[in-house]
Short mmCIF file of C-alpha atoms in Angstrom, two decimals:
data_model
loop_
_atom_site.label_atom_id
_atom_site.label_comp_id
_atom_site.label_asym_id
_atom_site.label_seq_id
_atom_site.Cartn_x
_atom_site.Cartn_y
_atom_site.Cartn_z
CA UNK A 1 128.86 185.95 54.50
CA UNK A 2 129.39 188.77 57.32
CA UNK A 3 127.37 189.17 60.27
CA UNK A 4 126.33 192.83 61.46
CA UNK A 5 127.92 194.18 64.82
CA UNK A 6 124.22 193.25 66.59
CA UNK A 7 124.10 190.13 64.60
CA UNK A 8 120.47 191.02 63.63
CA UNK A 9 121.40 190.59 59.77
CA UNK A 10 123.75 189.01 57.59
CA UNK A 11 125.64 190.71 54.17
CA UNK A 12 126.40 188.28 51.97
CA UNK A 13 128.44 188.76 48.70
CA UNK A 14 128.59 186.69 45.45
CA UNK A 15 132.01 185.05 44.96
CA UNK A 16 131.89 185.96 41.08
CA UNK A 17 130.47 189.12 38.80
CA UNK A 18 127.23 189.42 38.45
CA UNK A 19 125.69 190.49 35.09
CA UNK A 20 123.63 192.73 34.34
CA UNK A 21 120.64 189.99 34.42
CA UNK A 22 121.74 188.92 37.65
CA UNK A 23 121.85 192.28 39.02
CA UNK A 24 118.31 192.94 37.57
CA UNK A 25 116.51 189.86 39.14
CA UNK A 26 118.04 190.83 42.78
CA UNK A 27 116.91 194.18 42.39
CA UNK A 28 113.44 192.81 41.71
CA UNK A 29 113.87 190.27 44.14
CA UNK A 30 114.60 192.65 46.79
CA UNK A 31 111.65 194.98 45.38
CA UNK A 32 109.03 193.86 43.79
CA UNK A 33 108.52 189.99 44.93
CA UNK A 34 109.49 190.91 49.01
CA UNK A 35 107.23 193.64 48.55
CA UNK A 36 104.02 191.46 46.89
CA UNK A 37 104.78 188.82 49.72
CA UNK A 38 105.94 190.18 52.58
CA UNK A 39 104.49 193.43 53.05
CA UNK A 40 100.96 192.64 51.86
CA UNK A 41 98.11 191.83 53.95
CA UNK A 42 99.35 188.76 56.15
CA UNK A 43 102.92 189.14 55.14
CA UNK A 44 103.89 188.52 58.53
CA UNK A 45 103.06 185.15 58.99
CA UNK A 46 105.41 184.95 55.30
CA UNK A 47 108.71 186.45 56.76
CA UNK A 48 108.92 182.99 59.60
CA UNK A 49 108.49 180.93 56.35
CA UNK A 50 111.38 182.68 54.23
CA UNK A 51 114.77 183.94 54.77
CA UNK A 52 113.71 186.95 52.06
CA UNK A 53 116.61 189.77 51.24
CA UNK A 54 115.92 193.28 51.86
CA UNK A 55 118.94 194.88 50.06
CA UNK A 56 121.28 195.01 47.59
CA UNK A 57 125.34 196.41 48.32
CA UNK A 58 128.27 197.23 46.02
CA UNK A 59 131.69 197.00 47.75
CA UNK A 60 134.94 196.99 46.54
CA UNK A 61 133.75 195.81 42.72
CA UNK A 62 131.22 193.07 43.93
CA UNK A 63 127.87 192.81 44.43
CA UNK A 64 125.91 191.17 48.21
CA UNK A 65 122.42 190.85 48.99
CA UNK A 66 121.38 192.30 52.71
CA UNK A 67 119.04 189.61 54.73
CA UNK A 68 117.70 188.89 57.67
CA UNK A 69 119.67 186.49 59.95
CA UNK A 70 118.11 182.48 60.69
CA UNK A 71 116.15 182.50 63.55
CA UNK A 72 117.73 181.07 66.58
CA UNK A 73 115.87 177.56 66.68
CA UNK A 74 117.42 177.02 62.94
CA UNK A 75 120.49 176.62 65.34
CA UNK A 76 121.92 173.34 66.30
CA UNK A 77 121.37 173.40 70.60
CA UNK A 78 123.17 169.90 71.25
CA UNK A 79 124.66 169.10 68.03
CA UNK A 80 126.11 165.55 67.85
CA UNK A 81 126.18 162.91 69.76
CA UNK A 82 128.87 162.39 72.47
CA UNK A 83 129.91 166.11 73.24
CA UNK A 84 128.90 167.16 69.73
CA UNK A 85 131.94 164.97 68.50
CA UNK A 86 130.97 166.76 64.54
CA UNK A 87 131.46 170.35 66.32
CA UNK A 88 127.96 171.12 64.53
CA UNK A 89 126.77 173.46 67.98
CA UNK A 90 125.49 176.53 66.87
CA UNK A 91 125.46 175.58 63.21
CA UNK A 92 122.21 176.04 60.88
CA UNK A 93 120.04 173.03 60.93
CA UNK A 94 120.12 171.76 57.23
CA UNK A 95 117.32 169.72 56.57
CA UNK A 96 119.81 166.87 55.45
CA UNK A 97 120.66 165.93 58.83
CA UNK A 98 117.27 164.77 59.59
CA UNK A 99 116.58 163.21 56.40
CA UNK A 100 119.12 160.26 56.54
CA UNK A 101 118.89 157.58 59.07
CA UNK A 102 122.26 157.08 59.86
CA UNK A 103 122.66 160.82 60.45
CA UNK A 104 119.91 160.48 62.86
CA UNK A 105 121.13 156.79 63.97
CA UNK A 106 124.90 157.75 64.45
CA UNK A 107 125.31 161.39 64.82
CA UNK A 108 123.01 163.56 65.86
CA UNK A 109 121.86 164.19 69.59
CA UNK A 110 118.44 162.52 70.18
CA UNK A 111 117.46 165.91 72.01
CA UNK A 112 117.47 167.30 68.12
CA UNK A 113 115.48 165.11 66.41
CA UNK A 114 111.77 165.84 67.14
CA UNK A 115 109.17 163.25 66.44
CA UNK A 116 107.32 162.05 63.18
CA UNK A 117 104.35 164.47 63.69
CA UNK A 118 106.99 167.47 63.56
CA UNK A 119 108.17 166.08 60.58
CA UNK A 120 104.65 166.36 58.97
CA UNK A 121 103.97 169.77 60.34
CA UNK A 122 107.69 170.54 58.35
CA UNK A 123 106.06 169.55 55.56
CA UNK A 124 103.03 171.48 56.10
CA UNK A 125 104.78 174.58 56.78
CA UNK A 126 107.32 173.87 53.25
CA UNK A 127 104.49 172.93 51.45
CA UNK A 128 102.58 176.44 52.18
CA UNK A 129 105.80 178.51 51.08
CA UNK A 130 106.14 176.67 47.96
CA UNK A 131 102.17 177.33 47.21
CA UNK A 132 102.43 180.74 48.04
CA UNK A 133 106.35 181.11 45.88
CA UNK A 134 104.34 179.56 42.72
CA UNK A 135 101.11 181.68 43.46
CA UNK A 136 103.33 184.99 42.75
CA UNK A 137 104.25 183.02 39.56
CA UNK A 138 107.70 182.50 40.71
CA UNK A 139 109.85 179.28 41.20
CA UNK A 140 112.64 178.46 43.77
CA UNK A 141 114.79 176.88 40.96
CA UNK A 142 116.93 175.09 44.20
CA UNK A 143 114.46 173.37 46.74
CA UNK A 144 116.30 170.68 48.58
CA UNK A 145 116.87 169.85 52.02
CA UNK A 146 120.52 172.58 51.66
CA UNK A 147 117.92 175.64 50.71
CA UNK A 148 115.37 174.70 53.52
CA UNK A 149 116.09 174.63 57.33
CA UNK A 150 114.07 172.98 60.14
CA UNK A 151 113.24 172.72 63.77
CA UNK A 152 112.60 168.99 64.51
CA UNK A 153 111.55 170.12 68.11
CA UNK A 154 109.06 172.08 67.37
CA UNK A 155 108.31 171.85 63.64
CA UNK A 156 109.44 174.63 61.85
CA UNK A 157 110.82 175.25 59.03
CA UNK A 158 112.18 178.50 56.39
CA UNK A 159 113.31 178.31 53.21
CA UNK A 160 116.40 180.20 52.41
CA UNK A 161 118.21 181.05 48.99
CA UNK A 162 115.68 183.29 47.60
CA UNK A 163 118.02 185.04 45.78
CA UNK A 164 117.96 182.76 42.62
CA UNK A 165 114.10 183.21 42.16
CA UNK A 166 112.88 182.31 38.85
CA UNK A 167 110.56 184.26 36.33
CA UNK A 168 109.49 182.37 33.62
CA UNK A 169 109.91 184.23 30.43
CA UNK A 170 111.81 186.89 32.51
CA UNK A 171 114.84 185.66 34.58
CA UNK A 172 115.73 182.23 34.39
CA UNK A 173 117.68 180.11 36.90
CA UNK A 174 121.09 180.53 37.31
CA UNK A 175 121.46 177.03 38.50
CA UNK A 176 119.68 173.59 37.81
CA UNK A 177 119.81 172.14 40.93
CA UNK A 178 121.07 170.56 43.74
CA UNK A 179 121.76 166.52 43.12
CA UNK A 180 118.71 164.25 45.38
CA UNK A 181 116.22 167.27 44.02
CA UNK A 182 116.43 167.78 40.37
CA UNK A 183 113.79 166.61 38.45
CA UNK A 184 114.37 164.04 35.58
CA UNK A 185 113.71 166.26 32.70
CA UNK A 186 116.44 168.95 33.71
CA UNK A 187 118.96 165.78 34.29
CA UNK A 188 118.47 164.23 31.25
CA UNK A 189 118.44 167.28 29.26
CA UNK A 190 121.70 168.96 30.95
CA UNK A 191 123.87 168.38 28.64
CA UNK A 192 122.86 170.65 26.27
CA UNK A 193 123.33 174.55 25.92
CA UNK A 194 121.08 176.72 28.23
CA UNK A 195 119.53 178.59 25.33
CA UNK A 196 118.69 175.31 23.18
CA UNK A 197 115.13 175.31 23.17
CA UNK A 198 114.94 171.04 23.60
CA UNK A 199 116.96 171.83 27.00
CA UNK A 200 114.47 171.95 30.52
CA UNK A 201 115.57 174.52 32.97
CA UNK A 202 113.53 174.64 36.81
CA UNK A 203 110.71 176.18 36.66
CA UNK A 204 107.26 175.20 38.88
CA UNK A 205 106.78 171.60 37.54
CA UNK A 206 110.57 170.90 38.63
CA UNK A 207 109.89 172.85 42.15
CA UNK A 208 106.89 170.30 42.55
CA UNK A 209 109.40 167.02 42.02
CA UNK A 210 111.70 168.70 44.28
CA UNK A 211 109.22 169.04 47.15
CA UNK A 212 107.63 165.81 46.64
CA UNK A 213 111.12 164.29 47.55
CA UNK A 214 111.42 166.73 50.37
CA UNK A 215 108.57 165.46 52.07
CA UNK A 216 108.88 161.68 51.26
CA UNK A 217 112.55 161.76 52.49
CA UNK A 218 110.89 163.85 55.92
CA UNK A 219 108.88 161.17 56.80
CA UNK A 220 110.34 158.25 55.62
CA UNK A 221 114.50 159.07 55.75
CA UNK A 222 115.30 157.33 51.88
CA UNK A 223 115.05 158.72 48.32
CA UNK A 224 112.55 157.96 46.71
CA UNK A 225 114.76 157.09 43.10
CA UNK A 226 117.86 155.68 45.04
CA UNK A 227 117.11 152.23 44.63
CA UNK A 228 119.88 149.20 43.13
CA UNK A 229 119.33 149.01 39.85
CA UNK A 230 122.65 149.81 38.04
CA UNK A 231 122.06 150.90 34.41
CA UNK A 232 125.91 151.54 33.28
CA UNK A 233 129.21 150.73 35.17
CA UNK A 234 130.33 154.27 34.42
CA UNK A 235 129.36 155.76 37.83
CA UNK A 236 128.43 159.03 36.04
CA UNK A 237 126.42 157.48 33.15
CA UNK A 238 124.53 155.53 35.99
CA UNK A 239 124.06 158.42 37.97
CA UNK A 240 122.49 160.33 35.06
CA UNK A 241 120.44 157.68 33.88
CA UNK A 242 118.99 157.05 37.67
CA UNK A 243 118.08 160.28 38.27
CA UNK A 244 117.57 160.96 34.89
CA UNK A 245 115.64 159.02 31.70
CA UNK A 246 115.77 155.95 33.34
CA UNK A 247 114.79 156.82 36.63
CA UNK A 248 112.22 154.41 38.39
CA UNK A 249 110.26 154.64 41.57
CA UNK A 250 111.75 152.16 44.39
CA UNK A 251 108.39 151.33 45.50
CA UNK A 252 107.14 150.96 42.23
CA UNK A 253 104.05 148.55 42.25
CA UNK A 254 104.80 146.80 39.33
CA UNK A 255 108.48 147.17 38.17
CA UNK A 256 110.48 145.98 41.00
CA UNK A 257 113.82 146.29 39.53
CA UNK A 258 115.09 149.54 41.30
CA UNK A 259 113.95 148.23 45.00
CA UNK A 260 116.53 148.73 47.32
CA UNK A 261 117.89 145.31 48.75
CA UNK A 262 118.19 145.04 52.11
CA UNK A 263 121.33 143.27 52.16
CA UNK A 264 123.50 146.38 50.93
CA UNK A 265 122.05 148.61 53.82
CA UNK A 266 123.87 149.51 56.45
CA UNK A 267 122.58 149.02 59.83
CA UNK A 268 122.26 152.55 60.93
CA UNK A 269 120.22 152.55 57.62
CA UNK A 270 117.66 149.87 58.50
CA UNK A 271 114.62 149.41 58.94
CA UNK A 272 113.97 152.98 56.90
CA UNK A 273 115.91 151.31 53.97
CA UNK A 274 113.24 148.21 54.40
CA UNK A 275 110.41 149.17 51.82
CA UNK A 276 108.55 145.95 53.32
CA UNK A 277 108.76 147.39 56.42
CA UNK A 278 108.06 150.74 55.98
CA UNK A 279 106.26 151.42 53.02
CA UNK A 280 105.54 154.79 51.69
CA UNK A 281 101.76 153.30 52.41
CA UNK A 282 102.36 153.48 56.53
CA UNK A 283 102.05 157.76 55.39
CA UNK A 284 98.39 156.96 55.20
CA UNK A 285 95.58 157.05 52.84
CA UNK A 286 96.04 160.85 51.69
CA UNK A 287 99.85 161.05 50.78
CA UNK A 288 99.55 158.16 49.49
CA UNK A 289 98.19 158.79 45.94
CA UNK A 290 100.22 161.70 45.99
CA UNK A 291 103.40 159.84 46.24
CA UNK A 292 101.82 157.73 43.64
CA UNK A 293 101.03 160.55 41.20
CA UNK A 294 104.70 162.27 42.14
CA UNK A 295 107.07 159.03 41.63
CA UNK A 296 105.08 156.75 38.97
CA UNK A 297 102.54 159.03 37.31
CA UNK A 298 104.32 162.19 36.86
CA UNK A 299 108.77 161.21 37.31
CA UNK A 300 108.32 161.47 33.70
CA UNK A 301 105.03 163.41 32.65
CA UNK A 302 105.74 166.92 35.14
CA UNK A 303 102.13 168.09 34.34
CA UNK A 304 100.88 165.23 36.83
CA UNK A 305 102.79 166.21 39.54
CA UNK A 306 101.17 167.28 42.63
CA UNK A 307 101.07 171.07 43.11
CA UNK A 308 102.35 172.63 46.80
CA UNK A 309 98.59 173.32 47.74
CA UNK A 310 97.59 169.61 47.36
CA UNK A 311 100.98 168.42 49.47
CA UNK A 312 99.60 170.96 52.26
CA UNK A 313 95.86 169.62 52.34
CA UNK A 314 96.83 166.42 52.28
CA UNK A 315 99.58 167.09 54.95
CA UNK A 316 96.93 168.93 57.27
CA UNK A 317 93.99 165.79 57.08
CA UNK A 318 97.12 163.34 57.83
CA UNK A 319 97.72 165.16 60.88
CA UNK A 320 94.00 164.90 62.17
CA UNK A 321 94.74 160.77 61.71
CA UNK A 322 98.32 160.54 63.92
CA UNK A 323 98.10 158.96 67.21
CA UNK A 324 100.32 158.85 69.71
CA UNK A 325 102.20 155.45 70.07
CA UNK A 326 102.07 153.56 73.05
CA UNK A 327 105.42 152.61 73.60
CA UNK A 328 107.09 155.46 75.38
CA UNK A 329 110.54 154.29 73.49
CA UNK A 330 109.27 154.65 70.27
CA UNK A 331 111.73 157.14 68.50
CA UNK A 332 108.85 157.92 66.38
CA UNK A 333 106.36 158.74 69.02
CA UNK A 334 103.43 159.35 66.35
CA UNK A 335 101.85 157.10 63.46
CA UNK A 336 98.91 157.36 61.34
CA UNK A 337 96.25 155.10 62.97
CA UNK A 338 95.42 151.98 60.40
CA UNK A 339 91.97 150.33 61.58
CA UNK A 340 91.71 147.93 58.29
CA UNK A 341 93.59 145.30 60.13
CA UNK A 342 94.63 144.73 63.59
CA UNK A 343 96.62 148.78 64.34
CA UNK A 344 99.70 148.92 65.44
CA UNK A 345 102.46 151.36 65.44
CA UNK A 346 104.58 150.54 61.71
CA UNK A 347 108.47 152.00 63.34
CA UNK A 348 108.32 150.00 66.18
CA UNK A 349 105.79 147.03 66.01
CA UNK A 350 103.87 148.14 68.86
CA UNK A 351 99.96 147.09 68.90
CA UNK A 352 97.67 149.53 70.37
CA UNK A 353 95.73 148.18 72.87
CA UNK A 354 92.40 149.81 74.34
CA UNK A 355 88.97 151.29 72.79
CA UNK A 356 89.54 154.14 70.57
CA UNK A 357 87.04 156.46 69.00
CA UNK A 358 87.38 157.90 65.13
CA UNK A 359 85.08 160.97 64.07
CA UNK A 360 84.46 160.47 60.27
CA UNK A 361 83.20 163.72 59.56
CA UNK A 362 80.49 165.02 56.92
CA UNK A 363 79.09 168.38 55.91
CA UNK A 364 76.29 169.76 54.35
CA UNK A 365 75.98 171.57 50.99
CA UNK A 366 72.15 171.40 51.51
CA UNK A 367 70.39 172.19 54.81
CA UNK A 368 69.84 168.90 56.56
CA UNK A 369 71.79 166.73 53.68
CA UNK A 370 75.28 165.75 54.65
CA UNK A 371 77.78 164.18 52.53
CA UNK A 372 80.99 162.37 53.45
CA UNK A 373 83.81 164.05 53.52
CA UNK A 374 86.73 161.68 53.47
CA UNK A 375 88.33 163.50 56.37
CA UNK A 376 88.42 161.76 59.91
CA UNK A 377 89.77 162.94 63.16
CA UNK A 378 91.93 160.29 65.40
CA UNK A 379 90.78 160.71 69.17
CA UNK A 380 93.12 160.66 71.88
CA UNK A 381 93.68 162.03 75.61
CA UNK A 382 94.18 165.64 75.37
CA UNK A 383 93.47 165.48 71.89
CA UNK A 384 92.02 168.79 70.80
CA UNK A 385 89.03 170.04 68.40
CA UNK A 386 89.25 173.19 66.26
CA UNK A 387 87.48 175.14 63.97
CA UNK A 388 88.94 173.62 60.87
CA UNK A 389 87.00 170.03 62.40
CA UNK A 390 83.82 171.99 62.96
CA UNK A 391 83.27 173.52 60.28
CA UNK A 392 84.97 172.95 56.40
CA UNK A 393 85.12 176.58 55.82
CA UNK A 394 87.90 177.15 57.87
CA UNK A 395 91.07 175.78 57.24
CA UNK A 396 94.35 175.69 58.75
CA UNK A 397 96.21 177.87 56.82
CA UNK A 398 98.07 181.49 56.64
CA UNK A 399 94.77 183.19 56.20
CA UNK A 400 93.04 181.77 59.71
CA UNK A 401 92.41 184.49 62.31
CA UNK A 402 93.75 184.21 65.95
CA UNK A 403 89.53 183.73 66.76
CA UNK A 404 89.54 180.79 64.28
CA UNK A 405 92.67 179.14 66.25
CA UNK A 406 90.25 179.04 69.50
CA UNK A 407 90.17 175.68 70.54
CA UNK A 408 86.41 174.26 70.96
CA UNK A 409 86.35 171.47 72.73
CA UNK A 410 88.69 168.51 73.50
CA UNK A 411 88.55 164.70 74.42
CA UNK A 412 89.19 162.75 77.45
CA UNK A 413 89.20 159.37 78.61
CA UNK A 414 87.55 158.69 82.05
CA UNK A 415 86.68 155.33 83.68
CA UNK A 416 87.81 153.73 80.04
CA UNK A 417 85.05 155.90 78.94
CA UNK A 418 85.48 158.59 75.99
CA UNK A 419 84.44 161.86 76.18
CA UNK A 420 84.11 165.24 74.31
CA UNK A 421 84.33 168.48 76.51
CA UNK A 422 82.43 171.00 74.94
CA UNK A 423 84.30 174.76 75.54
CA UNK A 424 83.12 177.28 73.27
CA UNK A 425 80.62 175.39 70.51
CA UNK A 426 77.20 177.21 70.97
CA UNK A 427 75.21 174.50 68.50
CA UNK A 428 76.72 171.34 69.75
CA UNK A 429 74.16 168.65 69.80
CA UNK A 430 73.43 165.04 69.93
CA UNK A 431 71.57 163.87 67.26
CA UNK A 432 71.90 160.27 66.95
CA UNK A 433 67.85 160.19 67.52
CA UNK A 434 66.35 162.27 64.92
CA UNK A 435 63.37 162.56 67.31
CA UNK A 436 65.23 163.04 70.71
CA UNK A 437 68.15 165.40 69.86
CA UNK A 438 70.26 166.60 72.96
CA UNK A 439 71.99 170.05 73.27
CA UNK A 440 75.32 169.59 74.56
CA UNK A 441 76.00 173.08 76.70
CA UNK A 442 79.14 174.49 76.57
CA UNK A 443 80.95 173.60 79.71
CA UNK A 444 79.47 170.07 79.36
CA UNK A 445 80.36 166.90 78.05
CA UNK A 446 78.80 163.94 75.41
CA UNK A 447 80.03 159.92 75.48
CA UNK A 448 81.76 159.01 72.58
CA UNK A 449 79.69 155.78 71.85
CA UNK A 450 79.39 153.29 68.54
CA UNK A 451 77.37 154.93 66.11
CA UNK A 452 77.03 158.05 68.30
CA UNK A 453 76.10 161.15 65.83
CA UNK A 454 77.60 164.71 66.74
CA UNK A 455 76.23 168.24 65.12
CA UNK A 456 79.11 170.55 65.74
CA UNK A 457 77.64 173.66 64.35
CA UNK A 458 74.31 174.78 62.55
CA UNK A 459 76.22 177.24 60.98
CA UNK A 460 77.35 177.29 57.12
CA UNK A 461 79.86 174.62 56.39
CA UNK A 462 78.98 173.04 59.62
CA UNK A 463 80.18 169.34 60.24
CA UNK A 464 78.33 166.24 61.47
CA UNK A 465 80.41 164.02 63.11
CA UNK A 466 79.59 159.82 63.63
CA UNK A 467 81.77 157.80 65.88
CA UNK A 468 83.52 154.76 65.26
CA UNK A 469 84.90 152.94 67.97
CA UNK A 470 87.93 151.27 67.08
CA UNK A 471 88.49 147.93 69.49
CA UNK A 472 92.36 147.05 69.73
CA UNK A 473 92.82 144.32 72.04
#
């Protein structure tokens, strides 16, 4: 890989030949796919997502694709700890460093490593490439933490290594994989020839194990298949079968056979290694069945997986149910708020302590009907309301306008009282008496009480909102 003299792009060339395939699928790579994604309506907002080629040179007998350099927060500021001891400065940010424990335990500067809501916005923001990759009908082939580079500070993330696209029925992948990511099917069926029709090659269904691992390893720092159960003493047999036909879930409800004992972690491992602990449930209640439907109901049946578009919904509600945790030492920082039993914060034990209000929202498909939604919004101080809470037609996605990012209102607590401050919501009103209902003006505020019903907007797709005061003493 070469820079250019301004460092603006990089050229890099393939170590070996490229045939005539090869050379075909760049071309259209470089073409036709950049030009249906990243040049279209909204394309933009696609070329901070992926590190996409532009350009195709010949030199000296081999062939290099042109592309834009990383971004400069996909570069390490502080490296590792103690004087960036690993000499990692300036490096790309692999995903892998922030998806281990002891990497983030032992190595790298705590000035790096973000916080557990950047993590899900990662996620988010990987999950919305992949969607939009497979809605052009193409897959990645190579989606691991190596091809995808993040921003723990801030929440970012690209995917790089577009190069190897796949086209099913047109080019297929050149490789099957990177070891953590590949989906059972193509492990157990590697060993035979690539044009044996009984042999599974990537394609969207493997892309869709591959990011379900992404994002489970994001937020909770194991693999989800790396678990003790040894199935052969021949290292490579075991390894095969593990990730392979015999590959099991370590949280698996019911077979507990692959959990991972806690005796053969290392400390710099623990308590992420701790399933008891930390449970893929502490994720909260909409990643939850998707982990489910990823690891026990589709390892082994790919049509059940979880598509990209599902990961991202689910990603965005999760977001609306983090709170901020109160101990200001908590490496975490954020958890999702769980009000079935006593809540407390699940990396660092701490209780939370106080009144705290929850907006379980509703909308109407029929004028004056509204339904449950199963979305809520956490409240805290600061804590802002959008669009995308106000009204279900808008969501958070690639396709919102800078008008839809507004914020409306936001919440505050005063005197150990909660309010909402309403800025730019023209219908807001009180209507927890049918009989008596209140217009909150913009530029004024409403209680957050017990039972308290807001109408955010009159409009189409409008919300209702009804408070639930959460008492953690």
């Amino acid at each position: 890989v070469y820079f250019s003299p301004d460092k603006s792009y990089v050229v890099a060339f393939f170590r070996d030949n490229q045939n005539y395939q090869a050379k075909d699928r760049l071309v259209t790579v470089v073409g036709a796919y950049r030009e249906r994604i990243l040049n279209q309506v909204g394309g933009e907002y696609w070329k901070n997502l992926f590190c996409w080629p532009y350009a195709l040179v010949e030199h000296n007998g081999k062939l290099g694709v042109v592309a834009p350099t990383y971004q400069k927060q996909f570069f390490f500021e502080y490296g590792s700890k103690n004087n960036d001891f690993l000499g990692i400065k300036g490096k790309d940010k692999e995903g892998k460093w922030f998806a281990s424990p002891t990497n983030r335990n032992r190595y790298i500067d705590s000035r790096e490593l973000g916080d557990w809501q950047n993590h899900i916005r990662i996620g988010i923001l990987i999950s919305r490439a992949v969607k939009r990759l497979h809605a052009a009908g193409l897959a990645h082939s190579d989606l691991s933490y190596k091809n995808v580079l993040v921003n723990p500070i801030n929440g970012a993330a690209c995917i790089i290594d577009i190069d190897g696209l796949v086209v099913p029925g047109k080019f297929p992948p050149d490789v099957v994989g990177t070891p953590d990511f590949i989906a059972p099917e193509v492990v157990m069926t590697s060993y035979l020839k690539k044009d044996d029709p009984n042999r599974k090659l990537p394609n969207i269904n493997t892309d869709r194990h591959a990011l379900a691992v992404l994002i489970y390893m994001y937020l909770l720092y194991r693999h989800p298949l790396r678990g003790d159960k040894v199935h052969d003493m021949d290292p490579q047999k075991d390894e095969a079968l593990s990730m392979g036909a015999k590959s099991l879930y370590v949280e698996h409800p019911t077979d507990t056979s692959n959990r991972i004992k806690v005796a053969n972690a290392k400390p710099t491992e623990l308590p992420w290694k701790d399933t008891s602990k930390i449970p893929y449930t502490v994720t909260g209640p909409y990643l939850t069945p998707l982990f489910q439907r990823a690891f026990i109901d589709g390892l082994h049946e790919p049509s059940k997986r979880p598509t990209a578009d599902e990961w991202e919904v689910a990603l965005v509600k999760t977001i609306d149910l983090i709170q901020p945790c109160q101990n200001t030492s908590c490496d975490q920082k954020w958890y999702v708020f769980e009000n079935t039993t006593k809540p407390k914060c699940p990396f660092c034990g701490t209780p939370y302590k106080g009144k705290l209000p929850v907006l379980n929202l509703y909308s109407s498909r029929k004028e004056g009907q509204y339904l449950p939604e199963n979305h809520r919004l956490m409240v805290y101080t600061n804590q802002s309301l959008f669009q995308w809470h106000t009204n279900r037609n808008v969501f958070p996605n690639e396709r919102i306008s800078d008008a839809q990012k507004k914020r409306e209102g936001y919440f505050v607590l005063h005197n150990n009282v909660w309010y909402l401050v309403n800025e730019h919501m023209n219908d807001l009103m009180d209507v927890t008496d049918f009989n008596n209902k209140k217009v909150i003006p913009v530029g004024g505020k409403v209680e957050l009480t017990e039972g308290k019903q807001l109408l955010f907007s009159r409009q189409e797709g409008g919300r209702l909102a009804v408070v639930q005061l959460v008492d953690g003493k």
